[in-house]
XYZ file of C-alpha atoms in Angstrom:
621
model
C 12.055 -16.352 150.511
C 8.631 -17.192 149.056
C 7.909 -20.902 148.681
C 6.499 -21.234 145.133
C 4.469 -24.260 146.184
C 2.399 -22.134 148.568
C -0.606 -20.621 146.738
C -1.063 -16.885 146.871
C -4.770 -17.156 146.078
C -7.072 -20.176 145.919
C -10.690 -20.026 144.803
C -12.800 -23.140 145.194
C -15.853 -24.078 143.174
C -18.047 -27.035 144.120
C -20.832 -28.710 142.176
C -24.316 -28.313 143.682
C -24.175 -31.658 145.516
C -20.419 -31.599 146.105
C -19.276 -34.556 144.003
C -16.879 -32.361 142.005
C -14.722 -29.509 143.215
C -12.188 -27.429 141.382
C -9.689 -24.942 142.732
C -8.471 -22.038 140.604
C -5.115 -20.951 141.962
C -2.738 -18.048 141.510
C 0.582 -19.395 142.747
C 3.157 -17.397 144.673
C 4.898 -16.822 141.344
C 1.722 -15.534 139.780
C 1.046 -18.629 137.657
C -2.589 -19.407 136.977
C -3.272 -23.069 137.836
C -6.065 -25.415 138.858
C -6.797 -28.834 140.307
C -9.901 -31.008 140.287
C -11.241 -33.455 142.858
C -13.913 -36.080 142.296
C -15.596 -37.538 145.358
C -12.774 -36.239 147.504
C -9.913 -37.636 145.414
C -7.606 -35.555 143.206
C -8.141 -36.515 139.566
C -6.374 -33.539 137.962
C -3.334 -32.580 140.000
C -1.952 -29.039 140.011
C -1.942 -28.025 136.329
C -1.264 -24.814 134.418
C -3.845 -22.581 132.802
C -3.418 -19.609 130.520
C -3.675 -18.369 126.962
C -0.824 -17.035 124.804
C -1.854 -13.823 123.047
C 0.593 -12.050 120.744
C 3.842 -11.957 122.765
C 2.158 -12.404 126.143
C 1.605 -15.534 128.228
C -1.515 -14.368 130.023
C -1.424 -17.175 132.566
C 2.050 -16.251 133.858
C 2.333 -13.290 136.192
C -1.300 -12.506 137.004
C -3.343 -11.009 139.772
C -6.960 -11.917 140.401
C -9.986 -10.220 141.888
C -12.598 -11.834 144.113
C -14.741 -14.378 142.253
C -18.370 -13.908 141.349
C -20.567 -17.003 141.734
C -23.829 -17.947 140.051
C -26.001 -20.979 139.363
C -27.220 -22.616 136.182
C -30.347 -24.763 136.415
C -32.269 -25.655 133.280
C -33.536 -28.536 131.182
C -33.792 -28.772 127.422
C -34.656 -31.425 124.817
C -31.895 -33.925 124.038
C -31.499 -36.129 121.002
C -29.584 -39.357 121.362
C -29.217 -41.382 124.557
C -32.251 -39.829 126.298
C -34.917 -37.217 125.676
C -34.258 -34.494 128.253
C -30.933 -32.960 129.303
C -30.348 -31.461 132.742
C -27.967 -28.495 132.915
C -27.284 -27.856 136.599
C -24.015 -26.443 137.916
C -22.253 -23.749 139.938
C -20.352 -21.150 137.936
C -17.457 -18.910 138.971
C -16.060 -15.893 137.122
C -12.749 -14.323 138.113
C -11.411 -11.104 136.660
C -7.702 -11.518 135.984
C -5.042 -9.027 134.934
C -1.737 -9.939 133.333
C 0.677 -7.680 135.201
C 3.349 -7.539 132.515
C 1.057 -6.244 129.756
C -1.872 -4.907 131.764
C -4.241 -7.035 129.680
C -7.447 -7.865 131.585
C -9.527 -10.951 130.933
C -11.949 -13.300 132.686
C -11.567 -16.939 133.531
C -14.840 -18.793 133.833
C -15.316 -22.160 135.507
C -18.253 -24.511 135.963
C -18.603 -27.427 138.360
C -21.159 -30.107 137.571
C -21.786 -33.366 139.409
C -20.132 -35.067 136.428
C -17.379 -32.678 135.474
C -15.396 -29.465 135.634
C -14.792 -26.970 132.826
C -12.832 -23.735 132.367
C -12.496 -21.169 129.586
C -10.980 -17.728 128.933
C -12.848 -14.593 127.822
C -10.737 -11.712 126.457
C -12.227 -8.281 125.753
C -12.029 -6.805 122.270
C -8.442 -5.680 121.547
C -8.786 -5.549 117.776
C -6.849 -8.198 115.850
C -4.778 -10.536 118.026
C -2.791 -13.699 117.428
C -3.543 -16.728 119.600
C -0.227 -18.564 119.820
C -1.446 -21.399 122.008
C -2.561 -22.186 125.530
C -0.936 -23.367 128.702
C -4.144 -25.297 129.505
C -3.105 -28.729 130.738
C -4.111 -31.763 132.767
C -1.789 -33.673 135.111
C -3.293 -37.132 135.368
C -2.916 -39.618 138.221
C -0.024 -42.058 138.160
C -1.041 -45.592 137.188
C -3.989 -44.309 135.171
C -4.729 -46.000 131.850
C -5.746 -43.916 128.853
C -7.837 -44.841 125.813
C -6.902 -42.942 122.649
C -7.421 -43.490 118.940
C -4.479 -44.584 116.780
C -3.945 -44.499 113.041
C -0.504 -45.118 111.642
C -0.548 -42.391 108.983
C -1.032 -38.679 108.507
C -4.818 -38.978 108.398
C -4.972 -39.630 112.136
C -5.660 -36.025 113.207
C -7.387 -35.043 109.974
C -10.319 -37.455 110.016
C -10.180 -38.671 113.635
C -10.708 -42.163 112.191
C -8.373 -44.192 114.381
C -8.769 -47.455 116.275
C -9.299 -47.089 120.011
C -6.475 -48.570 122.069
C -5.205 -48.282 125.637
C -1.875 -47.346 127.203
C -0.543 -46.196 130.568
C -0.527 -42.466 131.268
C 3.261 -42.579 131.637
C 3.621 -43.941 128.076
C 1.254 -41.635 126.232
C 4.016 -39.304 125.012
C 5.937 -42.148 123.323
C 3.325 -44.773 122.405
C 2.171 -43.392 119.055
C 4.056 -43.715 115.787
C 2.520 -40.385 114.795
C 4.085 -38.483 117.685
C 2.900 -37.233 121.072
C -0.159 -35.276 119.887
C -3.485 -37.044 120.402
C -7.029 -36.170 119.429
C -9.861 -35.809 121.889
C -11.622 -37.226 123.730
C -9.051 -39.000 125.866
C -10.719 -41.499 128.196
C -8.873 -42.069 131.483
C -9.428 -45.130 133.653
C -8.672 -43.775 137.115
C -6.524 -46.004 139.331
C -8.025 -47.880 142.250
C -11.370 -48.418 140.480
C -12.279 -44.800 141.207
C -14.092 -44.353 137.913
C -13.336 -42.447 134.745
C -12.221 -39.043 133.505
C -12.661 -37.823 129.945
C -10.613 -34.909 128.612
C -12.228 -32.965 125.809
C -13.500 -29.549 124.752
C -16.948 -28.034 124.346
C -18.463 -25.151 122.371
C -15.840 -24.910 119.622
C -16.704 -21.755 117.670
C -14.443 -19.077 116.159
C -11.359 -20.884 117.461
C -9.012 -23.648 116.402
C -9.830 -27.180 117.521
C -7.879 -28.482 120.496
C -5.737 -31.588 120.364
C -3.596 -32.734 123.304
C 0.202 -32.962 123.389
C 1.436 -35.633 125.793
C 4.325 -34.070 127.709
C 5.419 -36.994 129.885
C 4.885 -37.404 133.624
C 1.161 -37.851 133.006
C 0.718 -34.316 131.644
C -1.253 -33.452 128.506
C -1.413 -29.911 127.175
C -3.594 -28.055 124.682
C -2.198 -28.181 121.138
C -3.398 -26.618 117.897
C -3.011 -27.319 114.181
C -1.460 -23.906 113.545
C 1.423 -24.539 115.971
C 3.405 -21.640 117.392
C 2.497 -19.405 114.432
C -0.976 -19.299 115.901
C -4.217 -18.039 114.450
C -5.637 -14.525 114.254
C -8.908 -13.394 115.817
C -10.637 -10.052 116.142
C -13.195 -8.790 118.611
C -13.990 -10.477 121.914
C -12.249 -13.848 122.207
C -14.235 -16.591 123.935
C -12.328 -19.853 124.008
C -13.989 -23.255 123.995
C -14.447 -24.914 127.371
C -11.580 -27.113 128.584
C -13.482 -30.057 130.016
C -12.871 -32.877 132.481
C -15.878 -35.208 132.413
C -16.093 -37.480 135.472
C -18.115 -40.546 136.426
C -17.803 -43.501 138.786
C -19.079 -45.838 136.055
C -19.688 -46.228 132.333
C -23.400 -45.555 132.688
C -22.661 -42.063 133.959
C -20.282 -41.375 131.086
C -22.734 -42.478 128.410
C -25.622 -40.515 129.946
C -23.694 -37.293 130.551
C -25.037 -34.077 128.983
C -21.943 -32.104 129.934
C -20.747 -31.177 126.443
C -24.114 -29.973 125.171
C -24.728 -28.212 128.511
C -21.655 -26.080 127.853
C -22.985 -24.939 124.474
C -25.367 -22.005 123.958
C -29.020 -22.701 123.301
C -30.183 -22.401 119.679
C -30.799 -18.978 118.214
C -34.517 -18.438 118.612
C -34.959 -16.779 115.221
C -32.759 -19.157 113.234
C -34.415 -22.223 114.749
C -37.917 -20.919 115.359
C -39.163 -23.802 113.202
C -37.360 -27.112 113.757
C -39.971 -29.338 112.161
C -37.614 -30.109 109.269
C -35.062 -31.673 111.647
C -36.227 -35.269 111.810
C -34.106 -38.181 113.034
C -34.364 -41.343 110.983
C -32.743 -44.153 109.018
C -31.156 -43.794 105.595
C -30.413 -46.295 102.866
C -27.062 -45.768 101.154
C -25.628 -47.395 98.057
C -21.996 -46.239 98.219
C -20.709 -48.779 100.790
C -21.939 -51.862 98.978
C -22.042 -50.954 95.268
C -20.881 -47.365 94.850
C -23.017 -44.358 93.985
C -25.440 -45.329 91.246
C -26.890 -43.810 88.143
C -30.081 -41.808 88.359
C -32.164 -44.948 87.850
C -30.143 -46.935 90.397
C -30.523 -44.226 93.005
C -34.236 -44.046 92.200
C -34.442 -47.753 93.020
C -32.907 -46.991 96.431
C -35.976 -44.888 97.193
C -38.177 -47.901 96.560
C -35.994 -49.904 98.939
C -36.243 -47.175 101.585
C -40.022 -47.323 101.290
C -39.976 -51.118 101.613
C -37.898 -50.865 104.798
C -39.939 -48.004 106.199
C -36.808 -45.814 106.242
C -37.078 -42.052 106.185
C -34.110 -41.158 103.963
C -31.751 -42.060 101.176
C -28.214 -40.662 100.906
C -26.883 -40.019 97.392
C -23.109 -39.936 97.652
C -20.200 -38.709 95.530
C -20.854 -38.945 91.801
C -24.385 -37.604 91.469
C -23.051 -34.270 90.189
C -21.817 -36.091 87.072
C -25.371 -36.928 86.064
C -26.656 -35.210 82.929
C -28.623 -32.076 83.862
C -27.834 -32.787 87.499
C -30.181 -30.253 89.072
C -33.134 -31.303 86.969
C -32.301 -34.944 87.692
C -32.032 -34.269 91.418
C -35.364 -32.439 91.399
C -37.008 -35.383 89.672
C -35.402 -37.771 92.161
C -36.567 -35.805 95.212
C -40.056 -35.485 93.755
C -40.251 -39.259 93.374
C -38.833 -39.701 96.871
C -41.375 -37.295 98.335
C -44.212 -39.307 96.806
C -42.868 -42.304 98.747
C -42.396 -40.406 102.023
C -38.585 -40.461 101.682
C -36.178 -37.519 102.048
C -32.935 -37.159 100.090
C -29.489 -36.205 101.402
C -26.879 -35.233 98.784
C -23.096 -35.344 99.040
C -20.767 -32.365 98.501
C -16.991 -31.949 98.737
C -16.220 -29.208 101.250
C -13.413 -27.502 99.338
C -15.845 -26.582 96.560
C -17.755 -24.425 99.067
C -15.044 -23.415 101.535
C -14.454 -19.866 100.348
C -15.462 -17.156 102.848
C -15.548 -14.516 100.091
C -18.822 -12.583 99.991
C -20.115 -14.378 103.100
C -19.482 -17.819 101.598
C -21.280 -16.966 98.385
C -20.369 -20.289 96.721
C -21.844 -22.213 99.636
C -25.002 -20.137 99.733
C -25.590 -20.578 96.007
C -25.017 -24.328 96.153
C -27.389 -24.718 99.087
C -29.973 -22.597 97.267
C -29.852 -25.124 94.403
C -30.093 -28.036 96.843
C -33.122 -26.522 98.530
C -34.803 -25.647 95.228
C -34.219 -29.209 94.021
C -36.105 -30.527 97.037
C -33.373 -32.276 99.053
C -33.683 -32.297 102.844
C -30.006 -32.221 103.740
C -26.352 -32.400 102.796
C -23.490 -34.754 103.487
C -20.465 -32.419 103.502
C -17.212 -34.338 103.156
C -13.411 -34.092 103.287
C -12.946 -31.173 105.665
C -9.959 -33.094 107.058
C -8.734 -30.448 109.477
C -9.726 -28.632 112.666
C -7.823 -25.385 112.227
C -9.584 -22.042 112.601
C -10.502 -21.873 108.906
C -12.132 -25.322 109.022
C -14.102 -24.585 112.177
C -15.337 -21.302 110.676
C -16.455 -23.215 107.573
C -18.369 -25.791 109.630
C -20.197 -23.129 111.620
C -21.029 -21.212 108.438
C -22.334 -24.404 106.815
C -24.647 -25.088 109.743
C -25.936 -21.524 109.801
C -26.458 -21.235 106.049
C -28.120 -24.662 105.952
C -30.428 -23.675 108.830
C -31.473 -20.534 106.956
C -32.646 -22.892 104.195
C -34.126 -25.488 106.564
C -31.568 -28.126 105.589
C -29.953 -30.767 107.789
C -26.198 -31.441 107.722
C -24.171 -34.641 108.106
C -20.438 -33.826 108.221
C -17.821 -36.350 107.068
C -14.038 -36.238 107.009
C -14.167 -34.149 110.164
C -12.931 -33.915 113.737
C -14.857 -34.760 116.903
C -18.107 -33.090 117.975
C -18.032 -30.629 120.883
C -21.729 -30.369 121.704
C -22.519 -27.950 118.869
C -25.639 -29.953 117.995
C -27.391 -28.132 120.839
C -26.693 -24.732 119.283
C -27.179 -26.001 115.732
C -29.707 -28.841 115.982
C -29.678 -29.186 112.191
C -26.354 -31.016 112.606
C -28.051 -34.401 112.454
C -24.786 -36.385 112.635
C -21.094 -36.264 111.860
C -18.310 -38.728 111.202
C -15.041 -38.097 113.067
C -14.980 -41.824 113.734
C -13.352 -44.959 112.356
C -16.442 -46.438 110.805
C -17.497 -49.327 108.639
C -16.195 -47.848 105.397
C -12.798 -49.176 106.555
C -14.055 -52.696 105.839
C -13.751 -51.968 102.118
C -10.295 -50.390 102.392
C -6.777 -51.788 102.717
C -6.518 -50.455 106.290
C -9.532 -52.502 107.314
C -11.412 -54.373 108.397
C -12.679 -52.898 111.668
C -11.717 -55.147 114.630
C -14.389 -56.233 117.087
C -12.573 -54.677 120.061
C -12.755 -51.252 118.404
C -16.521 -51.590 118.164
C -16.721 -52.685 121.804
C -14.723 -49.585 122.817
C -16.635 -46.992 120.789
C -19.711 -46.534 123.031
C -17.382 -45.612 125.910
C -14.823 -43.545 123.972
C -15.679 -41.634 120.783
C -19.438 -41.645 121.339
C -18.928 -39.841 124.658
C -18.195 -36.731 122.582
C -21.512 -36.986 120.725
C -23.236 -38.552 117.767
C -21.174 -40.438 115.189
C -21.990 -41.527 111.635
C -20.230 -44.909 111.781
C -22.638 -46.268 109.099
C -23.345 -49.561 110.934
C -24.697 -52.957 109.886
C -22.600 -54.328 107.053
C -23.625 -57.978 106.870
C -22.105 -58.745 103.457
C -18.646 -57.489 104.527
C -18.519 -57.791 108.331
C -14.790 -58.340 108.723
C -13.974 -60.677 111.589
C -17.353 -60.143 113.274
C -20.723 -61.877 113.160
C -24.213 -60.972 111.999
C -25.435 -60.404 115.561
C -22.409 -58.191 116.224
C -23.245 -56.096 113.172
C -26.904 -55.727 114.135
C -25.959 -54.735 117.695
C -23.856 -51.833 116.382
C -27.030 -50.327 114.919
C -28.478 -50.183 118.427
C -25.388 -49.260 120.451
C -23.921 -46.567 118.168
C -25.778 -43.272 118.618
C -26.622 -41.245 115.534
C -29.923 -39.391 114.995
C -29.364 -39.998 111.293
C -28.447 -43.680 111.112
C -27.056 -44.353 107.642
C -27.116 -48.129 107.149
C -24.095 -49.499 105.297
C -25.691 -52.634 103.891
C -27.481 -52.508 100.538
C -31.226 -52.705 101.188
C -31.664 -55.505 98.655
C -29.442 -57.648 100.871
C -31.470 -56.732 103.953
C -34.769 -57.453 102.211
C -33.863 -60.542 100.194
C -30.967 -62.369 101.884
C -32.445 -65.401 103.721
C -29.882 -65.152 106.516
C -31.173 -61.649 107.365
C -34.812 -62.716 107.511
C -34.890 -63.560 111.256
C -33.794 -59.978 112.011
C -35.726 -58.118 109.318
C -38.525 -56.875 111.564
C -35.954 -55.406 113.979
C -33.984 -53.879 111.099
C -37.175 -52.228 109.863
C -38.205 -50.724 113.199
C -34.744 -49.738 114.480
C -34.882 -46.430 116.438
C -32.196 -43.793 116.008
C -32.886 -41.698 119.117
C -33.708 -43.092 122.520
C -35.889 -42.153 125.478
C -33.588 -43.869 127.976
C -30.228 -45.661 128.009
C -28.846 -47.959 130.707
C -25.282 -49.279 130.451
C -25.243 -52.763 131.937
C -22.696 -53.434 134.657
C -21.072 -56.253 132.672
C -19.617 -53.708 130.206
C -15.838 -53.284 129.905
C -14.202 -50.886 127.441
C -12.903 -52.758 124.391
C -14.104 -56.127 125.684
C -17.851 -56.038 126.178
C -20.381 -53.315 125.370
C -23.828 -54.048 126.808
C -26.737 -51.611 126.996
C -30.485 -51.528 127.385
C -32.140 -48.718 125.425
C -35.788 -47.723 125.515
C -37.950 -46.231 122.787
C -41.492 -45.702 123.987
C -42.423 -48.839 125.903
C -40.045 -51.115 123.999
C -36.613 -52.023 125.370
C -33.692 -53.097 123.191
C -30.807 -54.994 124.780
C -27.638 -55.127 122.656
C -24.270 -56.686 123.447
C -20.962 -56.646 121.568
C -18.205 -59.159 122.285
C -14.923 -57.439 121.472
C -12.761 -60.395 122.471
C -11.418 -63.427 120.621
C -13.005 -65.700 123.236
C -16.516 -67.090 123.476
C -18.509 -65.269 126.161
C -21.397 -66.591 128.240
C -23.551 -64.128 130.207
C -26.694 -64.402 132.231
C -28.402 -61.064 132.672
C -30.494 -61.546 135.790
C -30.777 -57.987 137.046
C -32.932 -56.082 134.593
C -33.975 -53.108 136.719
C -35.185 -51.171 133.718
C -38.199 -53.486 133.364
C -41.465 -52.644 135.112
C -42.035 -55.027 138.010
C -45.028 -57.321 137.667
C -45.401 -56.777 133.935
C -45.079 -59.433 131.254
C -43.067 -58.853 128.122
C -42.914 -60.447 124.733
C -39.240 -61.075 124.038
C -37.461 -61.630 120.730
C -33.867 -62.816 121.114
C -31.329 -62.898 118.290
C -27.968 -64.596 118.660
C -25.334 -65.925 116.308
C -25.736 -69.160 114.388
C -22.198 -69.253 113.045
C -20.733 -66.048 111.667
C -23.307 -65.298 108.983
C -26.704 -66.280 110.345
C -29.079 -65.581 113.223
C -30.814 -67.822 115.713
C -34.157 -66.344 116.734
C -36.133 -67.219 119.842
C -39.429 -65.766 121.041
C -41.150 -66.119 124.398
C -43.375 -64.303 126.899
C -41.954 -63.739 130.380
C -42.933 -61.869 133.484
C -40.359 -59.314 134.576
C -39.498 -61.480 137.579
C -38.976 -64.597 135.436
C -36.899 -63.059 132.687
C -33.270 -64.161 132.501
C -31.351 -63.420 129.333
C -29.043 -66.367 128.698
C -26.423 -65.063 126.279
C -23.913 -67.206 124.411
C -21.629 -65.236 122.104
C -18.873 -66.629 119.886
C -15.597 -64.730 119.507
C -16.343 -61.242 118.106
C -20.055 -62.036 118.308
C -23.129 -60.180 119.462
C -26.591 -60.473 120.915
C -29.875 -58.566 120.657
C -33.121 -58.830 122.597
C -36.255 -56.765 122.018
C -38.702 -56.634 124.922
C -42.178 -55.178 124.502
C -45.318 -55.338 126.644
C -46.972 -58.700 126.162
C -50.291 -57.143 125.189
C -48.684 -55.083 122.414
C -49.008 -56.413 118.898
C -45.664 -56.912 117.197
C -45.439 -54.831 113.985
């Protein structure tokens, strides 16, 4: 009798330096499975793989050929936590045949030093129905998992939930919305062995993956369409099923794994990328609602006063009289001030694939002719196949017109900003707009969790810095979110008049004006703890920004003595901002040598801290 626990075939793939290894296995029963080790320890125990096509479970009853190995080694420009991404891994391809149906396909795997990924490639069989996947992860016992929760039906539509933690053994019962969770899931490995993040990469022409908690520490791929599935034609290339791994939070934040797994941009479509410019945007909607033409024109003057690159005109501008003529006049005025204009659009008014998305193409033609630089496309509220196809079409059609895109009401990113760099940001996050809603306000611990949870998947348009409605947080906390939350297009929630005229903002105004949105280098400080304390040093040019969020209801005192990111022997001019009560800043300035500098940080409950360190011989703007 064959012991089903004994593998029939086992194919191992190791990362170039050996930190990560994954075994693809065909069991004695012919079940396709895998396991993943990180630094010699199993982090994904024996778990099923496979895709369900029409009536066939292609992971059950298979035979495999010898693997083919190759290497990937490249660098490419990055936009966010650092400037250059490194894509270095070992790749394995295995030809597999499902014995019951005779259907051949390929399973591809990649092993990086910070993760393991697998996907399925099916040859063209005409129209097929994808009824799901067996793809799963069996997580270690005693692991804790961070997931986002929202106690209503919007949870998996907008991905705007609060980040909370539970034990792996409770994940299938913890949520009032059922056992299906969105990605990423962030796993704290037991025994202080680091972190694992479960997510997907390169989501194109496929339905977005959620994860069904099955009990016993198992999560399994789940899709909006359920068992009815979704129909595809031609070659089927699934997204990558990803396990991101790191011994510490710094490795998680600095990982390029998701963008590495995406194709490079189309050379013809993105031959000219000069129109894709990161920057800051003023925005009226959060504080006072979308304005009239004259009120939105005043926002351009405020953007100029702040030195911001953009203004975002939200829902309501299409009700203006002669809207296209008005928009053209607005963008002309903005251009004279060096300001670009983003305009809002509801997705359902363009989400018709008829005639190659004719409605979308015509709308974007008008936007381009009117002189806007980009669109804020809102209320997609789903990640089924139809929604993903719409998003990809929007990025492509916008790129043909040299327009940037900021998606809202949308699911998580999957690294597509590498392939479509005109995606300048997206929501898919519980952001500051909740402070003006009944569900709000945003708790401080959610903010302190975000850099190590949602932002691991990619950029997020949280719309930070709402000083006039901060919830139960402080001014320094709000300012720190503008530094810690990564978004190449940073849309500032607060009305610019408040930033420019409110006396309590004055000590921070120079920092608010010069705030970077993309960074040359990011270092997560060792004091960080998910949901409790988020502390980073981020460099732009030769200027370092240190930002800290206190997510707890207790006062926190820190002394940052080890500042290895500073150049030894150099002096720096340091501006330090801390809380003076909940709605004011205390500002201190001094010149220190790198060996003398100690950042003494006192934060109240839900408070924050910011320090800006520049070479002492540099003139402060």
